[in-house]
């Protein structure tokens, strides 16, 4: 059971916009910023969004993040087949003194 | 270019020990806190431990506290994870990451099995 809650799966057709939610609590998302990671099976995770809504250089602006209260969301617009991957949210938890991750969302492009 | 290269994984019997290493380059290692994060086969990401830049502050997850020890050698730009009394549930790919987790290594697989 993950501290942060994500839907296990999401899907969309090419060109569509999809969102992935991440729900936490006051000790993690409510107090700290959220990162989002993309992981293609068999490879290491790659940061997509850091500090809630910032994109590292090289990440397309089709990816965007937002946070409100104890929840966060990752939005992917103009969906492409190459976006098929697992997506994870993460935040520092002040009560646990630990990084906590969501269980991951497997994105399928139909 | 930031690079993190883990090593030291392998097959180990339950109850035995293993030491992982992470060689860092491309950034001022001594200025950054570092993490170990693991991923069991077919499962999600699980944070394991964090060590601050000087090594003065260390945190562990409940699942490894008392069995694993994180350390670093800033002179060698290296991060370590000493894993004792290993269990089958410790089987995972272990990644080292900078803090906050932005850059990740390629991971090293630890398999605990008799």
Coordinates of C-alpha atoms in Angstrom, one line a residue, chain B:
Chain B
X1 CA 27.1 15.5 -17.7
X2 CA 25.8 14.0 -14.5
X3 CA 26.5 10.3 -14.2
X4 CA 25.6 7.8 -11.5
X5 CA 26.9 4.3 -11.9
X6 CA 25.9 1.6 -9.4
X7 CA 27.7 -1.7 -8.9
X8 CA 27.9 -4.5 -6.4
X9 CA 24.6 -6.3 -7.1
X10 CA 24.3 -10.0 -7.5
X11 CA 22.8 -13.3 -6.1
X12 CA 23.1 -13.7 -2.4
X13 CA 21.7 -16.2 0.1
X14 CA 19.1 -15.1 2.7
X15 CA 20.8 -13.8 5.9
X16 CA 24.0 -12.8 4.1
X17 CA 25.4 -9.4 3.3
X18 CA 26.2 -7.3 0.2
X19 CA 27.7 -3.9 -0.4
X20 CA 26.5 -1.6 -3.2
X21 CA 28.5 1.3 -4.6
X22 CA 27.5 4.3 -6.6
X23 CA 30.2 6.3 -8.5
X24 CA 29.2 9.9 -9.2
X25 CA 30.6 12.3 -11.7
X26 CA 29.7 15.4 -13.6
X27 CA 28.6 17.4 -10.5
X28 CA 30.0 18.5 -7.1
X29 CA 29.2 15.3 -5.2
X30 CA 30.1 16.7 -1.8
X31 CA 27.4 19.4 -2.2
X32 CA 24.5 17.0 -2.6
X33 CA 22.6 14.7 -0.4
X34 CA 22.1 11.3 -2.0
X35 CA 19.4 8.6 -1.9
X36 CA 19.0 4.9 -2.6
X37 CA 15.7 3.8 -4.1
X38 CA 14.8 0.3 -5.0
X39 CA 12.3 -1.5 -7.3
X40 CA 11.2 -5.1 -6.8
X41 CA 10.5 -7.0 -9.9
X42 CA 7.2 -5.9 -11.4
X43 CA 6.6 -3.5 -8.6
X44 CA 6.8 0.2 -8.0
X45 CA 9.5 2.5 -6.6
X46 CA 10.4 2.3 -2.9
X47 CA 12.7 4.8 -1.2
X48 CA 15.4 3.2 0.9
X49 CA 17.7 5.7 2.5
X50 CA 19.0 9.3 2.3
X51 CA 22.4 10.7 3.5
X52 CA 23.1 14.4 3.6
X53 CA 26.1 16.0 1.9
X54 CA 28.4 15.8 4.9
X55 CA 27.0 12.5 6.1
X56 CA 25.8 14.1 9.3
X57 CA 22.2 13.2 8.8
X58 CA 20.8 9.8 7.7
X59 CA 17.3 8.5 7.2
X60 CA 16.1 5.0 6.5
X61 CA 12.8 3.4 5.5
X62 CA 11.1 1.2 8.1
X63 CA 11.7 -1.9 6.0
X64 CA 15.5 -1.6 6.1
X65 CA 16.3 0.3 9.3
X66 CA 18.7 -1.7 11.5
X67 CA 19.9 -3.9 8.6
X68 CA 21.1 -1.4 6.0
X69 CA 23.8 1.3 6.4
X70 CA 24.2 4.1 4.0
X71 CA 27.6 5.9 3.8
X72 CA 29.6 8.1 1.5
X73 CA 33.2 9.0 0.7
X74 CA 33.2 12.6 -0.7
X75 CA 36.9 12.3 -1.6
X76 CA 36.1 9.4 -3.9
X77 CA 32.7 10.8 -5.1
X78 CA 31.1 7.6 -4.0
X79 CA 27.9 6.5 -2.2
X80 CA 27.5 3.1 -0.5
X81 CA 24.8 0.8 0.8
X82 CA 25.8 -1.9 3.2
X83 CA 23.1 -4.5 3.3
X84 CA 23.0 -7.1 6.1
X85 CA 20.7 -9.9 7.0
X86 CA 19.2 -9.9 3.6
X87 CA 15.7 -11.2 3.0
X88 CA 13.9 -12.4 -0.1
X89 CA 11.8 -9.3 0.0
X90 CA 15.0 -7.2 -0.5
X91 CA 15.3 -8.5 -4.1
X92 CA 15.1 -5.5 -6.3
X93 CA 17.0 -3.2 -8.6
X94 CA 18.7 -0.6 -6.5
X95 CA 19.2 2.9 -7.9
X96 CA 21.2 5.7 -6.4
X97 CA 19.9 9.2 -7.0
X98 CA 20.8 12.7 -6.2
X99 CA 18.7 14.6 -3.7
X100 CA 16.1 15.7 -4.6
X101 CA 15.7 12.6 -6.9
X102 CA 16.5 14.2 -10.3
X103 CA 19.3 12.1 -11.8
X104 CA 19.2 8.3 -11.4
X105 CA 21.8 5.7 -12.1
X106 CA 21.0 2.6 -14.3
X107 CA 20.5 0.4 -11.2
X108 CA 22.1 -2.8 -10.0
X109 CA 20.1 -5.9 -9.4
X110 CA 20.2 -7.7 -6.0
X111 CA 18.6 -11.1 -5.8
X112 CA 18.2 -12.8 -2.5
X113 CA 17.5 -16.5 -2.8
X114 CA 18.6 -19.8 -1.5

